[in-house]
Short mmCIF file of C-alpha atoms in Angstrom, two decimals:
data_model
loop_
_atom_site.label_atom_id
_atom_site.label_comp_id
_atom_site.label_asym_id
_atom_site.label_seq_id
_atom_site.Cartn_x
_atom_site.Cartn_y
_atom_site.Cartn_z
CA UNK V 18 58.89 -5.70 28.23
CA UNK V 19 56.47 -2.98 26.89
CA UNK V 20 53.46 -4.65 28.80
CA UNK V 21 55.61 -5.00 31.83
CA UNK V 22 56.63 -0.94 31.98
CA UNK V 23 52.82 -0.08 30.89
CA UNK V 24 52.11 -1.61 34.41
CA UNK V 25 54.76 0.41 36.16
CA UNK V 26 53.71 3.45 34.52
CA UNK V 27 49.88 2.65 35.68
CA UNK V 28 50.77 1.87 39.12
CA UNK V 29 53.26 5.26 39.26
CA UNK V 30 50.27 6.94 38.51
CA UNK V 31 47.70 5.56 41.02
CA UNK V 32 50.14 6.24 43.50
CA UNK V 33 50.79 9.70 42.65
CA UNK V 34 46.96 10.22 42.08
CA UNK V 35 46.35 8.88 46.06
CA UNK V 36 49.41 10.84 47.33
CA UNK V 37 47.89 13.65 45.76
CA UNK V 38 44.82 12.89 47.44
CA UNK V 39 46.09 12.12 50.52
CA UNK V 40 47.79 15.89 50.48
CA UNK V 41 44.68 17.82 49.40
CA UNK V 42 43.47 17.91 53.19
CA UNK V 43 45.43 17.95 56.43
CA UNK V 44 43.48 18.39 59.40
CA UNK V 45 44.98 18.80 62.70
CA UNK V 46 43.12 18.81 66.73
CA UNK V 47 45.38 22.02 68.48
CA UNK V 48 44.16 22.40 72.43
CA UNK V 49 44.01 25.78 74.43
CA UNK V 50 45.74 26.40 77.51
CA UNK V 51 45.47 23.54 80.15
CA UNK V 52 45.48 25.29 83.16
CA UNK V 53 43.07 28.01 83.42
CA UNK V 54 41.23 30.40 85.85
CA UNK V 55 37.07 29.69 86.37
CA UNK V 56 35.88 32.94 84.46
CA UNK V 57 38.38 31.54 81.25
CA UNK V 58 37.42 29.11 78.71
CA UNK V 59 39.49 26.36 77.78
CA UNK V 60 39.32 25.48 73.67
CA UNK V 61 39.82 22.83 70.98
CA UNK V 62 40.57 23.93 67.55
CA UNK V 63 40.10 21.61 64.46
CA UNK V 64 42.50 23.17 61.79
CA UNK V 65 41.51 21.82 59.07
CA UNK V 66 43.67 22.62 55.11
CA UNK V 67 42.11 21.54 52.06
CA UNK V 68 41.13 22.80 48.75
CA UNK V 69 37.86 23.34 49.87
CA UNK V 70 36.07 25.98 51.50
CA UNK V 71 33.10 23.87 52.47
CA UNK V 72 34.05 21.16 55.16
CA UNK V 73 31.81 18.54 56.84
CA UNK V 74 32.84 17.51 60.21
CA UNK V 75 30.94 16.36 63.19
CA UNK V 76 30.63 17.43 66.80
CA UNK V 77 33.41 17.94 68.99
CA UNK V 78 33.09 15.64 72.29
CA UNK V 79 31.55 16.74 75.20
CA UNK V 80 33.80 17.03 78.61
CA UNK V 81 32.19 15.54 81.59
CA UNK V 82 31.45 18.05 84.28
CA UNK V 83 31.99 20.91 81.65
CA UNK V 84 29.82 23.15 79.09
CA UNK V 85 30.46 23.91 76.15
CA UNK V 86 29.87 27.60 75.48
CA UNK V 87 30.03 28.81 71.91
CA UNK V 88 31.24 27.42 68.57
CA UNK V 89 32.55 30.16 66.03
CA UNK V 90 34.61 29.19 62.67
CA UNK V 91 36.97 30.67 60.77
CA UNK V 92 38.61 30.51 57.16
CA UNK V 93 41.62 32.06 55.23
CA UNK V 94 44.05 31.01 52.28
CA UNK V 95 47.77 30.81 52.60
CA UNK V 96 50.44 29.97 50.29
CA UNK V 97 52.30 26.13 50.42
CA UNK V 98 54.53 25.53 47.72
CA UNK V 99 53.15 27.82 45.52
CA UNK V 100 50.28 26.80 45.60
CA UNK V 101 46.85 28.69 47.28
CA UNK V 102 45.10 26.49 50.95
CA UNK V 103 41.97 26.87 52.29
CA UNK V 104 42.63 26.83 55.77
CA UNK V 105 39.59 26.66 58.37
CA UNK V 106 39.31 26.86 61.60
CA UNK V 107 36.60 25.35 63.80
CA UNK V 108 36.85 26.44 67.89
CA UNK V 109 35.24 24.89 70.68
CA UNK V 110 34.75 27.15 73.73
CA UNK V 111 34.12 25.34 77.17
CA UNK V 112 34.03 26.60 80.34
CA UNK V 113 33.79 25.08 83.87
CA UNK V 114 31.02 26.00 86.69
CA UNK V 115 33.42 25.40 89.31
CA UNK V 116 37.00 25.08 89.90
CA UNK V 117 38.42 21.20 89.66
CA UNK V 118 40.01 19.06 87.31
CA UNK V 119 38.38 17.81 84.60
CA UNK V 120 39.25 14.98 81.97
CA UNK V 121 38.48 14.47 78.52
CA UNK V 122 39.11 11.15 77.15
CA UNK V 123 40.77 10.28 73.76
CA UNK V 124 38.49 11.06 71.39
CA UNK V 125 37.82 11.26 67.50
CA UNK V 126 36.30 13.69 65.06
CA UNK V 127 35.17 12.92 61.24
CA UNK V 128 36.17 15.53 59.01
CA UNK V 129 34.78 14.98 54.77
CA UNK V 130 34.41 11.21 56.15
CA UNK V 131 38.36 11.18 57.27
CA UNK V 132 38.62 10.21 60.88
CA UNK V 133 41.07 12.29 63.00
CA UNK V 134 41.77 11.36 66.58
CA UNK V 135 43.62 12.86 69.80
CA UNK V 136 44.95 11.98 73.07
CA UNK V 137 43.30 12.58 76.11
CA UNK V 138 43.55 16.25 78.50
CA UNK V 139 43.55 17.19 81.48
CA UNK V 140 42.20 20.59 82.11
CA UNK V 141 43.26 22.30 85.51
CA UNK V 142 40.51 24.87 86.45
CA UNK V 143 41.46 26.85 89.32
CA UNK V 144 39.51 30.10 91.03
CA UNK V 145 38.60 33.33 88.68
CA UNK V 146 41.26 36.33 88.09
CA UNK V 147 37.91 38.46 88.80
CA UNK V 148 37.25 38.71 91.97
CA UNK V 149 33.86 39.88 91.24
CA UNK V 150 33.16 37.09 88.64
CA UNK V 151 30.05 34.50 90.18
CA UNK V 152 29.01 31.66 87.79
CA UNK V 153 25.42 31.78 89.31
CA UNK V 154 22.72 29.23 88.80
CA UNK V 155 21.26 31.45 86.10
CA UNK V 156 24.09 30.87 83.68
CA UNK V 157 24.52 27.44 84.25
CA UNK V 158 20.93 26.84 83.54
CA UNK V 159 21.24 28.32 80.52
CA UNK V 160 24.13 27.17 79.24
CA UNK V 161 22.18 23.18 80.01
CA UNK V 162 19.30 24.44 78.02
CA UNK V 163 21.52 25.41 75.39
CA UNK V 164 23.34 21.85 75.36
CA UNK V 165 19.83 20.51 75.52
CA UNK V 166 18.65 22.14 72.37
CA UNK V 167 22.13 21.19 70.55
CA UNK V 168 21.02 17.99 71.29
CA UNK V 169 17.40 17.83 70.95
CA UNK V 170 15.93 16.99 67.24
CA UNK V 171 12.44 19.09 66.11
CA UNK V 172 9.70 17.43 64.71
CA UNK V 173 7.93 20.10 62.08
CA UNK V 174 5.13 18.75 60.95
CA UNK V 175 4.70 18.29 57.37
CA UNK V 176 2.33 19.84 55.39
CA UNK V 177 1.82 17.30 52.49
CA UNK V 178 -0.70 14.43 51.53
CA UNK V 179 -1.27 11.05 49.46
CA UNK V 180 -4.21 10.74 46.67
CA UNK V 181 -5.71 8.69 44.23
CA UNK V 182 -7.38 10.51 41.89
CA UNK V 183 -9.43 9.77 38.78
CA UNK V 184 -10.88 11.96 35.81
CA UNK V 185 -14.44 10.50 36.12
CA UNK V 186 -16.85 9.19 38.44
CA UNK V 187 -19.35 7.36 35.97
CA UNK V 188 -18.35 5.42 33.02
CA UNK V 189 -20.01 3.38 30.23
CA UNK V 190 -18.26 -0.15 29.85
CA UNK V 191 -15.64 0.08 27.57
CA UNK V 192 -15.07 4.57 27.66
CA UNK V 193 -11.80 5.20 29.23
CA UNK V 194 -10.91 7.08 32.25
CA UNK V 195 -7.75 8.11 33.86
CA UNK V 196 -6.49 7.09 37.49
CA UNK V 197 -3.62 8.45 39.18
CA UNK V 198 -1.43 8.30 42.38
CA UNK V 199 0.36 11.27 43.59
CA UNK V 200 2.56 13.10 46.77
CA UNK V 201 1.10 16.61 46.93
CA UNK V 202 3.36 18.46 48.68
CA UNK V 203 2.79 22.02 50.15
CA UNK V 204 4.54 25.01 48.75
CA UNK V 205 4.85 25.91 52.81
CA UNK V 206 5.84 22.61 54.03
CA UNK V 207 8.84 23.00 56.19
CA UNK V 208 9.42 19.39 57.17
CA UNK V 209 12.16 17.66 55.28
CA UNK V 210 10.79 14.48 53.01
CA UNK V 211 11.58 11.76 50.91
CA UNK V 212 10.89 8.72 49.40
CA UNK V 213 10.93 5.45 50.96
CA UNK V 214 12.00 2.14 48.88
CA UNK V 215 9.17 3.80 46.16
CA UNK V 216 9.52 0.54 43.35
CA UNK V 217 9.33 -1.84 46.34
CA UNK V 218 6.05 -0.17 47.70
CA UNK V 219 4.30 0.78 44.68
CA UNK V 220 4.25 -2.78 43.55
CA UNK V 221 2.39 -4.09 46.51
CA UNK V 222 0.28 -0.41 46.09
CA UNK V 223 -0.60 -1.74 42.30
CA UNK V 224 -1.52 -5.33 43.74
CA UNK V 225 -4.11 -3.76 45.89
CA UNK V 226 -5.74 -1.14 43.58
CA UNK V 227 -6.11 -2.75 40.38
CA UNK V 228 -9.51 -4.16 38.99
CA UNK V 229 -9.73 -7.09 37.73
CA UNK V 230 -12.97 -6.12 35.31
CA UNK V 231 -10.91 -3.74 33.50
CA UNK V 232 -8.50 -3.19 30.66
CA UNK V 233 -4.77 -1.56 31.67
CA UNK V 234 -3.10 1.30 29.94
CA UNK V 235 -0.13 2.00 32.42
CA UNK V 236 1.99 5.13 31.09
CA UNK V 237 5.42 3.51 32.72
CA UNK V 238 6.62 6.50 34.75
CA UNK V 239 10.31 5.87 34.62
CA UNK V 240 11.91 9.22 36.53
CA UNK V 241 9.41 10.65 39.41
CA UNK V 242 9.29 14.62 38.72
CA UNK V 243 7.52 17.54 40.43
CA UNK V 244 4.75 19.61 39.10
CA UNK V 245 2.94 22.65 40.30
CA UNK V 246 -0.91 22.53 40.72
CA UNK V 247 -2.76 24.76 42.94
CA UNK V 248 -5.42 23.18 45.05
CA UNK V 249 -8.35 25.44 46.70
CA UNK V 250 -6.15 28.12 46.25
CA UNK V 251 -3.07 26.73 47.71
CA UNK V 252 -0.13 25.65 45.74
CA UNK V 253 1.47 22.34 45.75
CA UNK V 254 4.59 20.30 44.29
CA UNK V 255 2.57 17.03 42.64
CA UNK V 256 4.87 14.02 42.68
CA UNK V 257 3.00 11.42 41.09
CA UNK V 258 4.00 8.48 41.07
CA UNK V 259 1.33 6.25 38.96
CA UNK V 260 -0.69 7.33 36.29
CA UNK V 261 -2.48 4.60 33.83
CA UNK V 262 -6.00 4.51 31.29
CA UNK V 263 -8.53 2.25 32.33
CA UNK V 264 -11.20 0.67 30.01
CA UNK V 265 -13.87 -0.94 32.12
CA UNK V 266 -15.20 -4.73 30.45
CA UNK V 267 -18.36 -5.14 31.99
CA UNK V 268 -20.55 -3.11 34.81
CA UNK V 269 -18.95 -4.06 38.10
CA UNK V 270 -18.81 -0.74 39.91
CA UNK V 271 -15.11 -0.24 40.61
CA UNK V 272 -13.65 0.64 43.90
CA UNK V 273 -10.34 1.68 44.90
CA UNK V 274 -9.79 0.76 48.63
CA UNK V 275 -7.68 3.14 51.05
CA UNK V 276 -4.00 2.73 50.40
CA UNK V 277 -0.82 4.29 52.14
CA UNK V 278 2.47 5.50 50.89
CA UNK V 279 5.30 5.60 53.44
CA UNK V 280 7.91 8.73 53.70
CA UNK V 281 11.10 9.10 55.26
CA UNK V 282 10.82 12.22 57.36
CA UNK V 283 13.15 13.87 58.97
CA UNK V 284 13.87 15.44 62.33
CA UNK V 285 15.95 18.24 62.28
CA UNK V 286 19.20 19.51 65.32
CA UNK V 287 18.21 23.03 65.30
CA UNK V 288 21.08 23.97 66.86
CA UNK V 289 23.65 21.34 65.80
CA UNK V 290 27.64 21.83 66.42
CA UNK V 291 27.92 20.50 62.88
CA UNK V 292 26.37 18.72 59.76
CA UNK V 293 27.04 15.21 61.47
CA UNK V 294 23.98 13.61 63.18
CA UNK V 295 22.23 16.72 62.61
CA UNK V 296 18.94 15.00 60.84
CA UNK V 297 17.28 11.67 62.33
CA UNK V 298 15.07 9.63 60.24
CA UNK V 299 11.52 8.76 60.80
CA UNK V 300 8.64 6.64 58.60
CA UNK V 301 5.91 8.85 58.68
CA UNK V 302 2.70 6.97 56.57
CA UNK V 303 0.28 9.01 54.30
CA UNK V 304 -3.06 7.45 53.33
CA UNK V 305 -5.67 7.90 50.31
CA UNK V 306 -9.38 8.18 50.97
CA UNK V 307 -11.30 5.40 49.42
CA UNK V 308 -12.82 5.72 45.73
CA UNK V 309 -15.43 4.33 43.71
CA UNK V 310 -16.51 4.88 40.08
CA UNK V 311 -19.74 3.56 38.62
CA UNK V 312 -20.02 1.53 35.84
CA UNK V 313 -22.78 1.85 33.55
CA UNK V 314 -23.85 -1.17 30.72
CA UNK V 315 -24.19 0.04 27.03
CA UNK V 316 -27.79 0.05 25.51
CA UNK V 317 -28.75 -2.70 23.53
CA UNK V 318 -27.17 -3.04 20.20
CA UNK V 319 -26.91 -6.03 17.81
CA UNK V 320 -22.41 -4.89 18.08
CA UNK V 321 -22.74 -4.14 21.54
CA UNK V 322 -20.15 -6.50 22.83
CA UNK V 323 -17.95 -5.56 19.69
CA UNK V 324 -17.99 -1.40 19.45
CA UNK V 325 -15.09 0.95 20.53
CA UNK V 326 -16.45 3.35 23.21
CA UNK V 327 -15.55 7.15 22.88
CA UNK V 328 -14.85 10.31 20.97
CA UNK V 329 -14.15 10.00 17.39
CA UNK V 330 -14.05 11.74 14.03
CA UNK V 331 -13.13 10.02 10.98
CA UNK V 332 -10.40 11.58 8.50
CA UNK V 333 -9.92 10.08 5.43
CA UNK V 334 -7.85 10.57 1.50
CA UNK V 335 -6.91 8.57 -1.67
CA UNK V 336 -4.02 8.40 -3.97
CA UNK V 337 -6.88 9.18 -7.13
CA UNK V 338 -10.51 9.45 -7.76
CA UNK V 339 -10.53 8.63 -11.57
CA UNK V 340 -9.54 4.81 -11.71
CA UNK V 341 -9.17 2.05 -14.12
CA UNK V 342 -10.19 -1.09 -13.62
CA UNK V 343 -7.57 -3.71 -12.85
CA UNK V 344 -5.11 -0.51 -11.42
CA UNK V 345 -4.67 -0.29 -8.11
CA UNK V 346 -5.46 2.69 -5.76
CA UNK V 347 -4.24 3.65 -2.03
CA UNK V 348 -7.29 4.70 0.33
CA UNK V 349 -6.71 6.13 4.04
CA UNK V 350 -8.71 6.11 6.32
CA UNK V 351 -7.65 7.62 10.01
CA UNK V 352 -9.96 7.30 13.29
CA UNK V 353 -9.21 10.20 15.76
CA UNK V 354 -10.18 10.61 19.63
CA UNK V 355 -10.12 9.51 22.94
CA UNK V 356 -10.95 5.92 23.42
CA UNK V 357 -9.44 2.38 23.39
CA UNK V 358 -7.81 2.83 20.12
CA UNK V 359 -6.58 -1.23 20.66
CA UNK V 360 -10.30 -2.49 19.96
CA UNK V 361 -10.61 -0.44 16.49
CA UNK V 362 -11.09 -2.53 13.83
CA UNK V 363 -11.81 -1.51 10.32
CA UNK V 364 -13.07 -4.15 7.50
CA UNK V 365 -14.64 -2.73 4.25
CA UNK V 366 -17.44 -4.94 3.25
CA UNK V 367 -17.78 -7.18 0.42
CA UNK V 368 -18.27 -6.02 -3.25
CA UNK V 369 -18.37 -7.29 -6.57
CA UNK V 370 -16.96 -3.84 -7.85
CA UNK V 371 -13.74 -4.10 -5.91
CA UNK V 372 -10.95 -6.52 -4.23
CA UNK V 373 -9.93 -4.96 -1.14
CA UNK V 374 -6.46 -6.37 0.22
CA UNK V 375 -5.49 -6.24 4.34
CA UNK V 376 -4.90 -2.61 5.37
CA UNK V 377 -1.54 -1.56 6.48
CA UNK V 378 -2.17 -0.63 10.42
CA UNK V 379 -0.57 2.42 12.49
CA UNK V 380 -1.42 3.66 15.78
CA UNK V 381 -0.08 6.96 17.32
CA UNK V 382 -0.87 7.61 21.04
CA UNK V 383 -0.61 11.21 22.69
CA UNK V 384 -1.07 11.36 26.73
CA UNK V 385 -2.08 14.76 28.00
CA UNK V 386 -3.29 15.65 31.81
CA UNK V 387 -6.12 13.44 32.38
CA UNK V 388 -7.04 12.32 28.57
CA UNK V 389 -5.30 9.97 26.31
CA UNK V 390 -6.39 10.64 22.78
CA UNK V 391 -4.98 9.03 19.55
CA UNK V 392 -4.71 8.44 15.71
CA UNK V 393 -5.28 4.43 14.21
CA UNK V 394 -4.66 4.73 10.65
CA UNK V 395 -6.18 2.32 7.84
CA UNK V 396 -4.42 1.91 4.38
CA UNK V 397 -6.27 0.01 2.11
CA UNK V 398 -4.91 -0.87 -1.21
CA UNK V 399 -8.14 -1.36 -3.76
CA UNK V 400 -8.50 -2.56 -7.25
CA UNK V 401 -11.95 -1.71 -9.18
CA UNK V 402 -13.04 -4.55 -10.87
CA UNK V 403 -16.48 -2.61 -12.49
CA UNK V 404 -16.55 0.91 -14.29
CA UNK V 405 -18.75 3.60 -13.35
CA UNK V 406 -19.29 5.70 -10.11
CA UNK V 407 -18.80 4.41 -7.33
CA UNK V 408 -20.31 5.55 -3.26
CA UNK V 409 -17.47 4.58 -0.71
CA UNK V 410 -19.71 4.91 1.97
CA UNK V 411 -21.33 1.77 0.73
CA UNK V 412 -17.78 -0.36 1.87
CA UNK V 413 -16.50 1.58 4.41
CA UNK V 414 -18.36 2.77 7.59
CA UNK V 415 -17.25 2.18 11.46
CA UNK V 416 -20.14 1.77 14.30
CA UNK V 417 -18.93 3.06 17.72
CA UNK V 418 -20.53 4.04 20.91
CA UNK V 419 -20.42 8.09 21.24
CA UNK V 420 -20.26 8.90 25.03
CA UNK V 421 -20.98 12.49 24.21
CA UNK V 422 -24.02 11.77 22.73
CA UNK V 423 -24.78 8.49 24.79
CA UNK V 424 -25.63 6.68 21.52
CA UNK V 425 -24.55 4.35 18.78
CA UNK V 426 -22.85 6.49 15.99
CA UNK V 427 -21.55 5.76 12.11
CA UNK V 428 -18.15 7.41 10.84
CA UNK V 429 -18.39 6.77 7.26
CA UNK V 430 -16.57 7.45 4.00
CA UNK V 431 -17.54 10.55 1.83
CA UNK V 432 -15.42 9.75 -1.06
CA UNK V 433 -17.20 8.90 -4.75
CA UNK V 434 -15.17 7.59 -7.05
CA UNK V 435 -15.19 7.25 -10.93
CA UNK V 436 -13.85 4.42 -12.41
CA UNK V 437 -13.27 3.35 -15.93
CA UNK V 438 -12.49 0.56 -18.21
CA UNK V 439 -13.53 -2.83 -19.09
CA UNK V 440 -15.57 -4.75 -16.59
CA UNK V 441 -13.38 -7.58 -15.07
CA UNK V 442 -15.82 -9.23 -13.33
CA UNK V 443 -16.32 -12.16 -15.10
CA UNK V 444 -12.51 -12.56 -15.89
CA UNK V 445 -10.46 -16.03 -15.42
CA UNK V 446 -9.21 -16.41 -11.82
CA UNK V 447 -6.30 -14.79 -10.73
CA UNK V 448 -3.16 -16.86 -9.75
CA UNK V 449 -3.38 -15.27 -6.56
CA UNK V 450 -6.84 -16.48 -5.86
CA UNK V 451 -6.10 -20.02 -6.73
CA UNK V 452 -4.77 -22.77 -4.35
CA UNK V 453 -1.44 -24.19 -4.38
CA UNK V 454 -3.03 -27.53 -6.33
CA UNK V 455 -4.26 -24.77 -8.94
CA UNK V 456 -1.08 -22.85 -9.33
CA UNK V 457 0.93 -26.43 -10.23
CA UNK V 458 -1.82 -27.47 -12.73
CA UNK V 459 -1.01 -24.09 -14.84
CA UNK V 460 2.81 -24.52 -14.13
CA UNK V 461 2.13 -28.10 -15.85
CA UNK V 462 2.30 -29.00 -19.83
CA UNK V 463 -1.05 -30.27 -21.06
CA UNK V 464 1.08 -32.47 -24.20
CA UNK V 465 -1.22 -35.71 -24.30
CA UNK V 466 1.38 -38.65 -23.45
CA UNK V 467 0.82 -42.35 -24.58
CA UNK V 468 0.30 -44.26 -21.08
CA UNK V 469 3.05 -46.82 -22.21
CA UNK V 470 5.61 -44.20 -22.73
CA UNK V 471 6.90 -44.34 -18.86
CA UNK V 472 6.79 -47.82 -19.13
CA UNK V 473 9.16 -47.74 -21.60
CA UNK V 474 11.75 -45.25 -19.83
CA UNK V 475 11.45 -46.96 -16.92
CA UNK V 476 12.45 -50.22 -18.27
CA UNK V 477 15.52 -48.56 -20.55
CA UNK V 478 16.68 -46.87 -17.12
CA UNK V 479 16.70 -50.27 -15.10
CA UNK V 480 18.64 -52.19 -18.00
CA UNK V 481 21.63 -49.06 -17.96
CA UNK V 482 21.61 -49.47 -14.14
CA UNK V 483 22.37 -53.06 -14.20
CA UNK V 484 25.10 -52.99 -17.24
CA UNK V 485 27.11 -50.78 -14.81
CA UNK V 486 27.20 -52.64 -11.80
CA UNK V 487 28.26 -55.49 -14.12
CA UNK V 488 30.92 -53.63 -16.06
CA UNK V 489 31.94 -52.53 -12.43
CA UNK V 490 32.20 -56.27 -11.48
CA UNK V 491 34.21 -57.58 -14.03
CA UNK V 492 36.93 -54.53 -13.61
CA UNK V 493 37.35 -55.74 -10.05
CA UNK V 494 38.55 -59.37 -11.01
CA UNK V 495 40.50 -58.47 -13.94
CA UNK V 496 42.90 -55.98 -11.75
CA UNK V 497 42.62 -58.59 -9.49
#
């Protein structure tokens, strides 16, 4: 019973919810006198009552053999029920170049999407009350260039244009560089744009452009925003629409062919009778000019095929710089620029005075204009196994390729650190250096066993197995 009147009450109120839509406009067609003298105009009015004061409707029809003459609008509020109504008023003047009778057809006008229909009319024209009045051939040519330009749709021509562009010509494999694609748009542009199924075309776009010999750093625009740039002293809305790092692999020269990017453009009534049909679409194509950026080989270099190309500085701290040996110490070590911060790797090298244990790894990438610069951050936990003072520099250094100095460069460690106690170098091996075989041999008791003993409790264990099954037997035929 209570589910059955919670349905009732929902449906009570989806009715009263439509009625109340239904109610909030009321739009009615009202016709002008029917029989009227050549130098008078004959009129349809749309009356239109809603809550709103801004109404879409679409033209009124056109009456064959007359003109129509001027379209002028209305609006005032009136009181219903208590409550305030927009009411507008649209008016349709048309007038006839000669005397006759002329018919308009049933017909229909869209008003906020609703359609509203009306009977057909018959309008009697009959000679002017002036006697002076002429409808000359000047008027009526005007008024048919008028209805021509009501109907006629401008093309402005649109003041925009499609570009790849990249933040360098010339490269060393490996350095980075920075290639976008973008709408520039002029602050002047008159003609109405926009998009044009964008995912559907910038996927076949990305087939086209990318290069195979090179690594991909695509910044995943999700939303497509505007941005102001000036351009030779004229100012544009940028729209761009892919943006990504690239990290050539080897020295093919890369070149991005011409691509285009189709907009919707639109065509615009000048002189429309209303919002309806007053825009018509068209595909207008914009293209990019072909690009090329040349790829240069890294000098020779023993880590050539290994080393990170870029800018770089190395920032680096530790937990402590007086240590004991056998206690553990954090040590942080932070590479900072613009490069492929993906190919960084950072292994101390091997020492008798310390164990070094696999560095905790964070990376933290920032994207500005046309760099992409970052943070990779090393944390090394280190015990010193040997007192005395100790050069860092001598475990931890990083080779790289420094474009701004077109040469091989070292970031290395400028940390010296003291350390004492008691050498451990030649101490018993760790548990967590042995093997799995080891670790089970020191888990084991090393008690010397005679090698008859498991004999023996073998034998004992067989002899109790088989005086239970035949206790077990002999209980079965005795309850039998």
């Amino acid at each position: 019973m209570h589910i059955f009147l919670s349905k009732f009450l929902l449906v009570c109120w989806l009715l009263g919810i439509s009625l109340l839509n239904l109610q909030a406009q009321n739009v009615e067609v009202e016709f002008g006198k029917k029989v009227i003298a050549l130098d008078e105009s004959f009129t349809i009015k749309l009356l239109i009552e809603s809550n709103s004061s801004k109404n879409n409707y679409s033209a009124f029809p056109q009456i064959p053999g007359m003109l129509k003459s001027g379209l002028s609008a209305s609006m005032s509020t009136v009181l219903q029920n208590g409550r305030s109504v927009i009411v507008e008023t649209v008016t349709q003047n048309y007038i006839a170049p000669k005397p006759g009778s002329y018919v308009l057809k049933p017909f229909m006008i869209k008003v906020n999407g609703a359609e509203v229909t009306s009977a057909s009319v018959t309008v009697q024209v009959g000679p002017p009350k002036d006697p002076n009045y002429v409808f000359g051939n000047e008027v009526y040519d005007e008024l048919l260039e008028l209805e021509r330009k009501r109907n006629e749709y401008t093309d402005v021509k649109a003041d925009a244009f499609f570009a790849l562009n990249t933040s360098k010509d010339k490269v060393y494999v490996g350095e980075g560089f920075m290639i976008s694609l973008g709408l520039y748009i002029a602050e002047t542009n008159k003609a109405e744009l926009e998009f044009y199924k964008l995912e559907e075309q910038l996927a076949d776009i990305l087939r086209k452009i990318r290069p195979a010999s090179c690594w991909e750093e695509n910044y995943d625009i999700v939303e497509v925003k505007g941005s102001d740039v000036t351009i030779n002293n004229k100012k544009y809305v940028r729209y761009t629409v892919y943006q990504a790092m690239y990290y050539p692999l080897n020295a093919t020269p890369i070149v991005f062919p011409e691509i285009g990017l189709t907009i919707i453009k639109f065509r615009v009534k000048e002189n429309a009778d209303s919002l309806q049909n007053s825009k018509k679409q068209d595909l207008r194509t914009f293209y990019t000019n072909t690009r090329k950026v040349t790829v240069m080989p890294l000098p020779p270099h023993p880590l050539k095929e290994q080393v990170t190309v870029g800018k770089f500085r190395l920032k680096e701290a530790i937990s402590k710089r007086s240590l004991e040996t056998g206690k553990s110490f954090t040590y942080q070590i932070d590479i900072i620029g613009e490069g492929n911060l993906s190919t960084i790797e950072f292994k101390p090298g091997n020492s008798p005075a310390f164990d070094f244990f696999a560095p905790a790894i964070k990376t933290q990438q920032n994207r500005t204009g046309n760099s992409s610069s970052g943070v990779k951050s090393f944390s090394f936990q280190i015990v010193p196994k040997e007192p005395g003072l100790h050069v860092l520099r001598n475990y931890f250094e990083w080779i790289y390729f420094n474009v701004e100095k077109s040469t091989y460069d070292t970031l290395s460690s400028t940390i010296t650190v003291q350390v004492s106690g008691e050498s451990q170098k030649n101490t018993d091996i760790s548990l967590k250096e042995m093997g799995p075989v080891y670790k089970n041999m020191m888990r084991e008791s090393n008690r010397l066993r005679d090698a008859h003993e498991e004999d023996w409790i073998r034998m004992f264990a067989n002899l109790f197995i088989l005086g239970m099954l035949l206790a077990t037997f002999v209980l079965f035929f005795i309850k039998r």
